Tab-separated table of C-alpha atoms in Angstrom:
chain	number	residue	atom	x	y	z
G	1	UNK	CA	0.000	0.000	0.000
G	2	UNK	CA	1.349	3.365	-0.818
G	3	UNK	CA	1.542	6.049	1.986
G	4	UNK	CA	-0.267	8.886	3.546
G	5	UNK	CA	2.840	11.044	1.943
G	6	UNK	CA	2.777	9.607	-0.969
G	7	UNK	CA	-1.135	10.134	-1.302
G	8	UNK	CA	-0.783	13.794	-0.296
G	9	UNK	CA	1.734	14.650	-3.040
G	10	UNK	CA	-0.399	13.448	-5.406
G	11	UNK	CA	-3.235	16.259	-4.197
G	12	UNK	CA	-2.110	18.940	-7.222
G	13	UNK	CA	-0.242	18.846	-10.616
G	14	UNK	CA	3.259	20.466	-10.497
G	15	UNK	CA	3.792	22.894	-13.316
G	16	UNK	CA	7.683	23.102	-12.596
G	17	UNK	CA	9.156	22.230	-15.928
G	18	UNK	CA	12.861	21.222	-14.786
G	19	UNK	CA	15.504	22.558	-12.287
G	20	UNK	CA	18.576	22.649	-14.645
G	21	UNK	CA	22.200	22.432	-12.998
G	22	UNK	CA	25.323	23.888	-14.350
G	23	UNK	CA	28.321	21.966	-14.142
G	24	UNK	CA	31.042	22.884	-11.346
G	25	UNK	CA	34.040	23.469	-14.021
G	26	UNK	CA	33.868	23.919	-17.681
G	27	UNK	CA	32.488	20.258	-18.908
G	28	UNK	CA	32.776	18.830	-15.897
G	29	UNK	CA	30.137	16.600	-14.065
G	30	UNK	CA	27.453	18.378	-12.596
G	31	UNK	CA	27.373	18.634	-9.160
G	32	UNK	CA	24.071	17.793	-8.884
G	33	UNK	CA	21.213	15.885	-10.975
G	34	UNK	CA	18.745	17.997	-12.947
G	35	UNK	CA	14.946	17.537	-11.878
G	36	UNK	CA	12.812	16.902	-14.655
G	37	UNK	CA	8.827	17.698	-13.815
G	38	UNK	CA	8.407	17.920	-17.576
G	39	UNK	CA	9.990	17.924	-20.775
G	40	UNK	CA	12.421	20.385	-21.629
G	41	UNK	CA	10.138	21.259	-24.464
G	42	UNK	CA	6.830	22.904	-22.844
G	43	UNK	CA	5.751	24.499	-25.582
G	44	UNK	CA	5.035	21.731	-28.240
G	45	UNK	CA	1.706	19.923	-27.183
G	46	UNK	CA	3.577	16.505	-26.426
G	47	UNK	CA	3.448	14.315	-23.109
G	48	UNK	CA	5.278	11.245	-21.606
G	49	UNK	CA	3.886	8.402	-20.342
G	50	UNK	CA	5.522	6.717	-17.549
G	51	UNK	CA	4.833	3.654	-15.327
G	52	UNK	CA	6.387	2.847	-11.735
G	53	UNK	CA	6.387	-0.530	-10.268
G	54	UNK	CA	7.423	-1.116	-7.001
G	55	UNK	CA	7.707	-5.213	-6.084
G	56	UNK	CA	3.933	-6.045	-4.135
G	57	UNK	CA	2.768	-7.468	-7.894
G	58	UNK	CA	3.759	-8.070	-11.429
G	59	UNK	CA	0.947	-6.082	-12.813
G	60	UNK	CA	-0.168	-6.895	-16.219
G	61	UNK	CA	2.829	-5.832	-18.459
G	62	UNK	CA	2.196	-7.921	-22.038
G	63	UNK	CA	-1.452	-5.648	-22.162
G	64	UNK	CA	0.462	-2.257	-21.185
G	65	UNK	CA	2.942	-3.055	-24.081
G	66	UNK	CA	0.563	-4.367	-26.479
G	67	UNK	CA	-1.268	-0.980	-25.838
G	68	UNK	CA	1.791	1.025	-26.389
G	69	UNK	CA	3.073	-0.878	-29.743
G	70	UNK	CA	-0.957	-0.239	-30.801
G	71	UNK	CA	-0.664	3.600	-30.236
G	72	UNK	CA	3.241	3.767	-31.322
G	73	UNK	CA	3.939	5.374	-27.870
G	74	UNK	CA	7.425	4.531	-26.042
G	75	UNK	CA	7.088	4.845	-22.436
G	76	UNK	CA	9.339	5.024	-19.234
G	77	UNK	CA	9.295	2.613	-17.047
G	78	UNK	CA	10.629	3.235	-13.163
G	79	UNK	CA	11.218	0.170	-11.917
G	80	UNK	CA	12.817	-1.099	-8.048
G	81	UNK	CA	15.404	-3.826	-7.810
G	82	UNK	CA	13.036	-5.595	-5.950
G	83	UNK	CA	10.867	-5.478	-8.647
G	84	UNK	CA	13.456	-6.941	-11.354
G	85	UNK	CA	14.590	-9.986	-8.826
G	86	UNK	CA	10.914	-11.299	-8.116
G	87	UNK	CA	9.504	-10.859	-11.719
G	88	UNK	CA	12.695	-11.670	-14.188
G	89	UNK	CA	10.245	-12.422	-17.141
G	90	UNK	CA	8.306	-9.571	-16.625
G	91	UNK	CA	11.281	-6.961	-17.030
G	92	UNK	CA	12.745	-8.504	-19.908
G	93	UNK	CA	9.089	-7.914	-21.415
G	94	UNK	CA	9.118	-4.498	-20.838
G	95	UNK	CA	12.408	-3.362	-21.427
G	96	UNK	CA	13.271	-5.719	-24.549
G	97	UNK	CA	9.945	-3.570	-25.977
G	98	UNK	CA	12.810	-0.226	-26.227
G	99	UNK	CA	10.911	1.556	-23.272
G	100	UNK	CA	13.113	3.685	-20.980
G	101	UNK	CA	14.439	2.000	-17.412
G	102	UNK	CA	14.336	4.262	-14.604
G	103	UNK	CA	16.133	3.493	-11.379
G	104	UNK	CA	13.211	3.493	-8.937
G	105	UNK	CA	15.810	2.954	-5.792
G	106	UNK	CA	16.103	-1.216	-4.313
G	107	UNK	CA	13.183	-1.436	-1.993
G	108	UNK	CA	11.410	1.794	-2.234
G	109	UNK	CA	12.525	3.654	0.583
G	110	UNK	CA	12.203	7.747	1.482
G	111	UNK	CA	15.155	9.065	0.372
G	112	UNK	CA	15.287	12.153	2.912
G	113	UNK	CA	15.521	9.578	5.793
G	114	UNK	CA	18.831	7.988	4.107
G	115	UNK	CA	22.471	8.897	4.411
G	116	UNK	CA	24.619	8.747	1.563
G	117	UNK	CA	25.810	5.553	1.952
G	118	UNK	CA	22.344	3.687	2.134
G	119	UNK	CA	21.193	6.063	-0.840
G	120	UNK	CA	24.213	4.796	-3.148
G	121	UNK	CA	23.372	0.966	-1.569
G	122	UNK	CA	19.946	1.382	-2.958
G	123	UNK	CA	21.085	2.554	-6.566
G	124	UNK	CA	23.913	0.190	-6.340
G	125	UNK	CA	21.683	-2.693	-5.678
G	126	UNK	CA	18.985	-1.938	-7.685
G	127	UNK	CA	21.337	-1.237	-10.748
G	128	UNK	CA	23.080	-4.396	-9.971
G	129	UNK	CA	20.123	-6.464	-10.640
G	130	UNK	CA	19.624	-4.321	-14.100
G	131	UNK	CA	22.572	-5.575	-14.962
G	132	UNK	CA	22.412	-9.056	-14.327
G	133	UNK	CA	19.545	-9.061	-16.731
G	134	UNK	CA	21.391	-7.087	-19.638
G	135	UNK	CA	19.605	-3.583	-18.757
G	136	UNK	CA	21.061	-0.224	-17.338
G	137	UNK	CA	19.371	2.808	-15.976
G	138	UNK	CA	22.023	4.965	-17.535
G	139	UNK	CA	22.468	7.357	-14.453
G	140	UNK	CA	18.265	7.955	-14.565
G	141	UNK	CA	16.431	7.691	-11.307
G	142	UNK	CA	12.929	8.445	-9.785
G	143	UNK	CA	12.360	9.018	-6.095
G	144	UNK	CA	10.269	6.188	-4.268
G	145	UNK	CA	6.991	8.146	-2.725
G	146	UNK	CA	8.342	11.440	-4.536
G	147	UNK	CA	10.458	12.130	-1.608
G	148	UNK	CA	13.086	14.614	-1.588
G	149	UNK	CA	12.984	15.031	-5.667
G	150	UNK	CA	13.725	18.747	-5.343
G	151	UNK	CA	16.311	17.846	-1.883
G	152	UNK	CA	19.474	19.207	-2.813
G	153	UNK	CA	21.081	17.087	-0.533
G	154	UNK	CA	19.498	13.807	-2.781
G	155	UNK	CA	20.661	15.751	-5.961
G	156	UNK	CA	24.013	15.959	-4.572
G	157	UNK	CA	24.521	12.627	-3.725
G	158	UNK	CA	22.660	11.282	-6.524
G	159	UNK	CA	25.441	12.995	-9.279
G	160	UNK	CA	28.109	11.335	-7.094
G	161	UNK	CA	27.259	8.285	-7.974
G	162	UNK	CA	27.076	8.766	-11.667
G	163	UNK	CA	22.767	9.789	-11.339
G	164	UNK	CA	22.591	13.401	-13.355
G	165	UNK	CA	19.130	12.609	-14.195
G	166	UNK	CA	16.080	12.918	-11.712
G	167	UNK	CA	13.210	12.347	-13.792
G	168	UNK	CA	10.073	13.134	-11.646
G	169	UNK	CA	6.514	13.805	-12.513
G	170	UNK	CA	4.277	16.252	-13.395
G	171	UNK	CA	0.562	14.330	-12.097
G	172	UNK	CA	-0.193	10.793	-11.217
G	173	UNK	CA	-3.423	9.555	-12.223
G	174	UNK	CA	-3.746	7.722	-8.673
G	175	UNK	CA	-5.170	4.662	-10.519
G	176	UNK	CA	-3.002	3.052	-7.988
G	177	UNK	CA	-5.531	3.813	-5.812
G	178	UNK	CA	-7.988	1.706	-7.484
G	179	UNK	CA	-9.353	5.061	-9.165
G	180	UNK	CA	-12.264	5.106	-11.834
G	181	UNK	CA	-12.089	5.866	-15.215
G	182	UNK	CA	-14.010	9.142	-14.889
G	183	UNK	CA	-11.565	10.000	-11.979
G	184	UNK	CA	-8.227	8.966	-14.109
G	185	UNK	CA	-9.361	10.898	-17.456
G	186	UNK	CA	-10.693	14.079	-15.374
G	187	UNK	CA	-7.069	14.116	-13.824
G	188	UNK	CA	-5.602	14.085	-17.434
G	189	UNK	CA	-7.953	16.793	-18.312
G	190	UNK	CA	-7.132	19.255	-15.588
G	191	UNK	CA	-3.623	18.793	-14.869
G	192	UNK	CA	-1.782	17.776	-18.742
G	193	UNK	CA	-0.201	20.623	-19.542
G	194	UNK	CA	2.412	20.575	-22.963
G	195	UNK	CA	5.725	18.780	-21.651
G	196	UNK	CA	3.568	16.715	-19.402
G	197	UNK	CA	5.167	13.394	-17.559
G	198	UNK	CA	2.861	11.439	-16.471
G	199	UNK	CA	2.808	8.724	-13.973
G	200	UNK	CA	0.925	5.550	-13.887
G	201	UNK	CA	1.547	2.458	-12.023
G	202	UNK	CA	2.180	-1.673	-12.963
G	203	UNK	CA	0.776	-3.709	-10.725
G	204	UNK	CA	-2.133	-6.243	-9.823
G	205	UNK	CA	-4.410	-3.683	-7.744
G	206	UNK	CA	-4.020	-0.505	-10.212
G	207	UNK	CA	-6.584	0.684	-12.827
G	208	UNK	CA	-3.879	2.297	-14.819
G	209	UNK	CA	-3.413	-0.566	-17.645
G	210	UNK	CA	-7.484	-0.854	-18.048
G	211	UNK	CA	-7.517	2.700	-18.464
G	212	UNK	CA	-4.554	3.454	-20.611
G	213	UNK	CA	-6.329	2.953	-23.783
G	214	UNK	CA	-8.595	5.894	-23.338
G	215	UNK	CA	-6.325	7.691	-21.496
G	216	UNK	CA	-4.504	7.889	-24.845
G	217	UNK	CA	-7.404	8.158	-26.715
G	218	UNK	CA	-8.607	10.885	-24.282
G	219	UNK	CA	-5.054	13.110	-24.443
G	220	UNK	CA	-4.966	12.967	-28.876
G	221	UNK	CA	-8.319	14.361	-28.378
G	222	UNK	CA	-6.906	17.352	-26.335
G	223	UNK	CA	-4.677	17.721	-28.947
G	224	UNK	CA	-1.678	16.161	-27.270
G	225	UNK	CA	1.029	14.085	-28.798
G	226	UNK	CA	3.450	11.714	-27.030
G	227	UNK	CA	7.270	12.459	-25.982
G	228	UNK	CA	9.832	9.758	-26.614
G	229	UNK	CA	11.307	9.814	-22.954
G	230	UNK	CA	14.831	9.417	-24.548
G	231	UNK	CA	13.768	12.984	-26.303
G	232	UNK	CA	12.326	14.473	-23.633
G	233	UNK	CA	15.686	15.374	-21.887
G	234	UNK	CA	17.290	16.908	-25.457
G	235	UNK	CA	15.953	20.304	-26.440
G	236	UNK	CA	17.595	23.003	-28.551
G	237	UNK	CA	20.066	22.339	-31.760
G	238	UNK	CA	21.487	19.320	-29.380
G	239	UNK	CA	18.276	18.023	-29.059
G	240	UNK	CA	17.761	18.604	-32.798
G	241	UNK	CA	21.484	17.172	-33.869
G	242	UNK	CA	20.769	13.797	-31.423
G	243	UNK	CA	17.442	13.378	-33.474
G	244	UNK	CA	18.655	13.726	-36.548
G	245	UNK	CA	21.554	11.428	-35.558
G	246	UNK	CA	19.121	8.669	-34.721
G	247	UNK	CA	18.389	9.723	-31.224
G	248	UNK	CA	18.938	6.283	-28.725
G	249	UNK	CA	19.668	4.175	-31.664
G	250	UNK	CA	22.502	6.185	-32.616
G	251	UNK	CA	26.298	5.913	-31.395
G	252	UNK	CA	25.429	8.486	-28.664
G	253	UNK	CA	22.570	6.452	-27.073
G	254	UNK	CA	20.905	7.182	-23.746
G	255	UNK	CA	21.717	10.562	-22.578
G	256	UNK	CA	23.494	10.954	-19.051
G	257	UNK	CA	22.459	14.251	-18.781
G	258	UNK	CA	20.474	17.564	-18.817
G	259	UNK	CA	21.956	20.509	-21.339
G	260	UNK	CA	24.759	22.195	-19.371
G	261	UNK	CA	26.908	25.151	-19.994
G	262	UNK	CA	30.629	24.191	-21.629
G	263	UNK	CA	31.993	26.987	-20.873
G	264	UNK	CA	32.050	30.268	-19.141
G	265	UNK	CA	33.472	31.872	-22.161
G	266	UNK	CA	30.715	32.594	-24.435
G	267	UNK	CA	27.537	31.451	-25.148
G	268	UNK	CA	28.073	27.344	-25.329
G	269	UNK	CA	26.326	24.119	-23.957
G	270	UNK	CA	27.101	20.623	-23.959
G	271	UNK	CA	24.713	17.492	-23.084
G	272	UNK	CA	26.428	13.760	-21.963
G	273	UNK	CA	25.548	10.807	-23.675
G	274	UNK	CA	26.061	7.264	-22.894
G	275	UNK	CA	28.664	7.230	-25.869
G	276	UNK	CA	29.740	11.021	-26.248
G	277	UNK	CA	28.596	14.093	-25.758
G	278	UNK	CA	27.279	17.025	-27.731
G	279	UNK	CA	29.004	20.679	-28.061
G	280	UNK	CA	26.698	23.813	-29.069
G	281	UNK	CA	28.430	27.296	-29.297
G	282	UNK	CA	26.378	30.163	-30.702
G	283	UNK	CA	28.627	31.041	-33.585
G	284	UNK	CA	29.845	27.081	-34.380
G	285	UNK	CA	26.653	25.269	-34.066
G	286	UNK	CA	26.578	21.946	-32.561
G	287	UNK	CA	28.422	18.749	-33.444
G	288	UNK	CA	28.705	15.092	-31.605
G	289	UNK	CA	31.759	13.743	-30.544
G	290	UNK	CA	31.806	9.922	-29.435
G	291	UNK	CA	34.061	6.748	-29.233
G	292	UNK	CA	37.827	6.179	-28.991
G	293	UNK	CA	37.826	10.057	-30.516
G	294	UNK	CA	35.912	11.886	-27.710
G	295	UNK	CA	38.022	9.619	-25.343
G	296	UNK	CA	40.710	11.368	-26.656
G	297	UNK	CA	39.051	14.994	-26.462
G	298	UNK	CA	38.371	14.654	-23.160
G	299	UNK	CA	41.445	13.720	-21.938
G	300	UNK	CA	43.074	16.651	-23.189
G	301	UNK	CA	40.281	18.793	-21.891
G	302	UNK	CA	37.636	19.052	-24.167
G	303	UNK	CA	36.649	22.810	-24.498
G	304	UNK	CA	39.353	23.945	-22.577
G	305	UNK	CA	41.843	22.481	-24.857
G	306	UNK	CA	43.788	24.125	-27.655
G	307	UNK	CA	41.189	21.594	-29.941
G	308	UNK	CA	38.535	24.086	-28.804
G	309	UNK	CA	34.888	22.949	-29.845
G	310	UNK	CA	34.110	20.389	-32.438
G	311	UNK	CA	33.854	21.668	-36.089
G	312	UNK	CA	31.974	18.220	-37.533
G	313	UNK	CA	30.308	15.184	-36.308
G	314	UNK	CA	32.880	11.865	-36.736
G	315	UNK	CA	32.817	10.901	-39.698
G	316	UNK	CA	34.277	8.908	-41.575
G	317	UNK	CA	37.631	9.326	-43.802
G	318	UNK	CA	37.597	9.090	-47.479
G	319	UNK	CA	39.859	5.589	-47.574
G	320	UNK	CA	36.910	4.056	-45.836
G	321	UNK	CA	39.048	3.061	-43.055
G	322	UNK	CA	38.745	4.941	-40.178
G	323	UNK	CA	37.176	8.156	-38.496
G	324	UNK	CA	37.948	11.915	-37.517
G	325	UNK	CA	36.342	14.597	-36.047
G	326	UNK	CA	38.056	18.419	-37.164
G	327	UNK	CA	38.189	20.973	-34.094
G	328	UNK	CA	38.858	24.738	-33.811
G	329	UNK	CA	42.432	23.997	-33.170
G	330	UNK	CA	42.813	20.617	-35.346
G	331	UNK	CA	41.604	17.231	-35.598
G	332	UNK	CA	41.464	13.918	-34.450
G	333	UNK	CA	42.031	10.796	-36.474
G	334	UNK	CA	41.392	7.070	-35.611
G	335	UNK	CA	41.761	4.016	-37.610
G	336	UNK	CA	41.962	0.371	-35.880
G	337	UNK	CA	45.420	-0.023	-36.634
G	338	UNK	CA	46.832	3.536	-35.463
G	339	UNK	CA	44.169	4.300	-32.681
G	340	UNK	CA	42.977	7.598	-31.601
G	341	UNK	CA	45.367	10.700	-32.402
G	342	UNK	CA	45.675	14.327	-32.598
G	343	UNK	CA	47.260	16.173	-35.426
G	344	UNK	CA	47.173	20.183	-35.494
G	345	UNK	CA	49.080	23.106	-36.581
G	346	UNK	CA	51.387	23.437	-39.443
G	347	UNK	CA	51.621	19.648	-39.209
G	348	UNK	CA	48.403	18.738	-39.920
G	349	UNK	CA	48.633	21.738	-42.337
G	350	UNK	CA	51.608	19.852	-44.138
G	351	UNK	CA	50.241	16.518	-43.575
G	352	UNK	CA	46.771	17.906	-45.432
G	353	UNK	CA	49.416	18.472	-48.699
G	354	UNK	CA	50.481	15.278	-48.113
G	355	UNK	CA	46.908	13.573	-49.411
G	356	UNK	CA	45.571	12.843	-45.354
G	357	UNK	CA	45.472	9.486	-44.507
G	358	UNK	CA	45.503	8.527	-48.228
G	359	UNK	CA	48.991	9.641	-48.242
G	360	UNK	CA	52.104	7.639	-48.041
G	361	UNK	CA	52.066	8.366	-44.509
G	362	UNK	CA	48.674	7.285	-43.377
G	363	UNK	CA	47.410	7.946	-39.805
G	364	UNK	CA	48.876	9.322	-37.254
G	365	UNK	CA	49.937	7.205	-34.204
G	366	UNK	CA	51.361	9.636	-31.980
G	367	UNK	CA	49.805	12.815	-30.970
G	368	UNK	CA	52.442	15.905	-31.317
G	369	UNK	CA	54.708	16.165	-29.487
G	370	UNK	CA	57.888	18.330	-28.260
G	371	UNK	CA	61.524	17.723	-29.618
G	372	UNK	CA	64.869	18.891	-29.240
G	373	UNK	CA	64.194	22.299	-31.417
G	374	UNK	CA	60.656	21.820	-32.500
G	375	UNK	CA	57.671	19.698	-32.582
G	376	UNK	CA	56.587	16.381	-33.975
G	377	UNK	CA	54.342	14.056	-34.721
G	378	UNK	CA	54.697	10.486	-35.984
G	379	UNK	CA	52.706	8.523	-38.702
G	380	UNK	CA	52.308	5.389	-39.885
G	381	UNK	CA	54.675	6.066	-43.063
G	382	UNK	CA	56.976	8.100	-41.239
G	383	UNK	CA	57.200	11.449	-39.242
G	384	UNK	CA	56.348	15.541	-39.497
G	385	UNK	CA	58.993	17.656	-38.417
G	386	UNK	CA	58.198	21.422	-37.091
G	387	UNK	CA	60.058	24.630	-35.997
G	388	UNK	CA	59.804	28.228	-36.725
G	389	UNK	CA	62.633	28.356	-38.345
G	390	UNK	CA	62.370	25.106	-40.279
G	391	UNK	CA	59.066	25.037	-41.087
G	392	UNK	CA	57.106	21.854	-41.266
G	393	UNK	CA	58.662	18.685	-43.586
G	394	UNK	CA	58.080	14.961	-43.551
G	395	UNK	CA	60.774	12.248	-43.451
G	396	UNK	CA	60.338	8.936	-44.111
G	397	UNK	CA	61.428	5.624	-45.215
G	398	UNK	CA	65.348	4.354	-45.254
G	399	UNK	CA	66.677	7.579	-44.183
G	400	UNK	CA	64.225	8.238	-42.016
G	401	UNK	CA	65.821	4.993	-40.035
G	402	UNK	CA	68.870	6.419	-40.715
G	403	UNK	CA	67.785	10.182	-39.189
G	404	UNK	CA	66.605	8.319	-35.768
G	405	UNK	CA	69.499	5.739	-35.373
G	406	UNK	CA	71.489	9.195	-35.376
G	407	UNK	CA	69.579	10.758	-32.913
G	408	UNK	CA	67.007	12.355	-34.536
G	409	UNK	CA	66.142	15.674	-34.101
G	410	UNK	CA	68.976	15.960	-31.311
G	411	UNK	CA	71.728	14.393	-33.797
G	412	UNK	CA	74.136	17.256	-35.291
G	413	UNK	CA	71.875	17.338	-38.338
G	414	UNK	CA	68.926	19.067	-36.771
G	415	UNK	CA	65.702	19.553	-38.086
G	416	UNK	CA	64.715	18.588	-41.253
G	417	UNK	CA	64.694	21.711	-43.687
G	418	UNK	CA	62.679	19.863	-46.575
G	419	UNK	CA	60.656	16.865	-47.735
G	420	UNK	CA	62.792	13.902	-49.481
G	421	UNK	CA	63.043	14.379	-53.174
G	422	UNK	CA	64.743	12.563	-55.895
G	423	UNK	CA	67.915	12.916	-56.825
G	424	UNK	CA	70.084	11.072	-59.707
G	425	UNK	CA	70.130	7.406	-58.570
G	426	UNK	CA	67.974	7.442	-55.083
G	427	UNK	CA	66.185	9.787	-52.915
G	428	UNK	CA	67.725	12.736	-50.478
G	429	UNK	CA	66.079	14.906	-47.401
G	430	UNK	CA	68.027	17.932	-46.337
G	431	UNK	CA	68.214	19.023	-42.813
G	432	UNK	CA	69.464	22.340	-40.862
G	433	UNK	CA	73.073	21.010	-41.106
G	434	UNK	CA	73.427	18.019	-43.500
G	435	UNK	CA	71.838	15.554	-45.520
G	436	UNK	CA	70.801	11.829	-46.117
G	437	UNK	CA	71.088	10.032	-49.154
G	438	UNK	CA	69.494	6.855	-50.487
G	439	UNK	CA	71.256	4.740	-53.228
G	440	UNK	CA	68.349	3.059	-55.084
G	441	UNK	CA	70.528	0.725	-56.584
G	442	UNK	CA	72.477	-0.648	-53.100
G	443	UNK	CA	70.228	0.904	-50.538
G	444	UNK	CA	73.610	2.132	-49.372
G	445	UNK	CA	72.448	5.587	-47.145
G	446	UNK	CA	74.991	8.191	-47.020
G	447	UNK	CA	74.917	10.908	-44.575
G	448	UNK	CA	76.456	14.406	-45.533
G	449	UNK	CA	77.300	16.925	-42.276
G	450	UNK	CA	78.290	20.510	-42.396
């Protein structure tokens, strides 16, 4: 049986759209986990439609999802750990469907009367048994009895443990309560309001499932339409790049969070995904970064980084071999063989003249770095030399084996001061003080010093 407390927050609708939360450093977690009443979007006519199930009874889910697939409505589903152990079957039904999974806590307790440690034991636990089942909440959760949703204490401790999304509700139809029809659909007439989330319950006792048909029926006749719940957190030109990606079914998936600032610089905003995250700044636009790539991005800093914000979505390179993503500051190129890389500067600038990855050098495997006069970066057909003074040149090959067995960069040649060219009978790169030939004929290599 649910609660006196529970019954009593059910008494009005709440009309609070979300309580966004910045994060503490430029793209860093947020400190807390935004509250979402209702969709970002409360303009637009939509709603979600959400169910919670605690772990007294299975409920009826093969006639909620046969209702959904009928009315081409995905749903959320806020489910207790509990809940997963005693009915296996049942979960795998509704979450093999492509519904949402909410963390609904273990066993349903009030939040406000936990410490920290018993709140991350429920999420831990509950999550745990997602997982042993194949699902994930991906760092969503919905307080049991509505309890402490707007505690900023809860919202704190729930974005410590990975939980930056608090998706609450804007009415409950209280067919949990054994409700009639005419009480359910007068609910949904006087509290849906455009970016609605809705909350219904699964089990045995509730008149939710028997009345979900017409309250569908009842809401398209109001002129609503129905949120994907994966959508529902994604407004703006993120919201409209993750759509047009694909949304969930893209390489992004799930998002982790609500839209946050990037940056203090500017007018920016970034949004975590399960598999990347998205970058908006007012005079760039917004473009995705994900995989191996945006592991590399954010190791350097992201934003903050001399890379800057992404200039294009990855995509993939003209050889048909591997990916990149360009930057305000340069690039980053992956392949299977080379892994991910950064290449910027004059040396991407030479290694664009070069033909890209299509070149006789191919992808990079090292990221620049410093050397004894300059900077560097290495390739899979051999390495970009830069300094000021030198400018940037490749050297590859035989005498680039030569060049390094010398010392490189710190030998008494120096720098390279040119790309290899041919010469009568081999091949020859000059450098600040010297030269290296290559004998075609022997594969003799000759070295020439000031």
């Amino acid at each position: 049986m649910k609660t006196v407390s529970r019954i009593a927050a059910l008494a009005t609708a709440v009309v609070l759209a979300f309580v966004p939360y910045t994060a503490s450093a430029a793209d860093a977690p947020p400190s807390a986990a935004t509250v979402f009443t209702r969709a970002y979007d409360t303009t637009t006519k939509n709603v979600t439609l959400t169910f919670d199930a605690d772990w007294w009874s299975p409920g009826n889910p093969e006639e909620v999802l046969r209702i959904l697939r009928d009315n081409a409505v995905t749903a959320a589903f806020s489910l207790t750990g509990r809940y997963v152990e005693k009915y296996p079957d049942q979960t795998r039904t509704l979450l093999s469907a492509g519904h949402k999974l909410i963390n609904h806590s273990y066993d349903h307790p009030y939040f406000t009367q936990l410490s920290r440690a018993d709140r991350w034991a429920e999420l831990d636990r509950a999550e745990a048994a997602f997982n042993r089942l194949g699902y994930t909440s991906a760092g969503w959760f919905r307080a049991p009895y509505r309890d402490g949703y707007l505690d900023a204490g809860v919202n704190a401790d729930l974005a410590a443990r990975g939980y930056y999304l608090n998706y609450d509700w804007t009415f409950d139809t209280t067919g949990y309560e054994g409700a009639s029809l005419d009480t359910i659909l007068s609910r949904v007439r006087q509290y849906t309001v455009p970016g609605a989330t809705i909350v219904m319950h699964l089990s045995n006792d509730s008149t939710d499932t028997a009345a979900l048909p017409s309250i569908i029926s009842t809401l398209r006749g109001m002129g609503y339409g129905f949120n994907d719940p994966y959508r529902s957190v994604t407004k703006g030109l993120i919201g409209a790049k993750y759509a047009a990606l694909g949304a969930q079914s893209c390489a992004l998936g799930v998002p982790r969070s609500g839209e946050m600032v990037a940056t203090t610089a500017g007018t920016s905003a970034v949004q975590w995904f399960d598999g990347g995250r998205v970058y908006w700044r007012n005079d760039i636009g917004a473009f995705e970064v994900h995989g191996a790539i945006a592991g590399t991005y954010i190791g350097l800093g992201s934003v903050t980084s001399f890379l800057g914000y992404p200039r294009t979505d990855e995509t993939g390179t003209p050889d048909g071999i591997g990916r990149y993503n360009h930057f305000q500051g340069g690039s980053i190129y992956w392949s299977p063989a080379s892994g991910s890389h950064t290449v910027y500067g004059a040396i991407r600038d030479r290694w664009s003249t070069l033909g890209w990855e299509r070149g006789f050098l191919g992808y990079p495997v090292s990221d620049e770095v410093g050397v004894t006069g300059g900077r560097a970066s290495q390739f899979q057909g051999g390495n970009i030399y830069w300094s000021a003074a030198t400018a940037a040149h490749e050297v590859h090959g035989a005498i680039l084996g030569r060049y390094l067995q010398l010392g490189g960069t710190g030998s008494t040649l120096g720098l390279p001061t040119g790309d290899e060219y041919s010469v009568d009978g081999g091949r020859r790169s000059d450098f600040a003080h010297g030269a290296i030939l290559w004998n075609a004929s022997t594969g003799a290599l000759t070295v020439l010093s000031d």
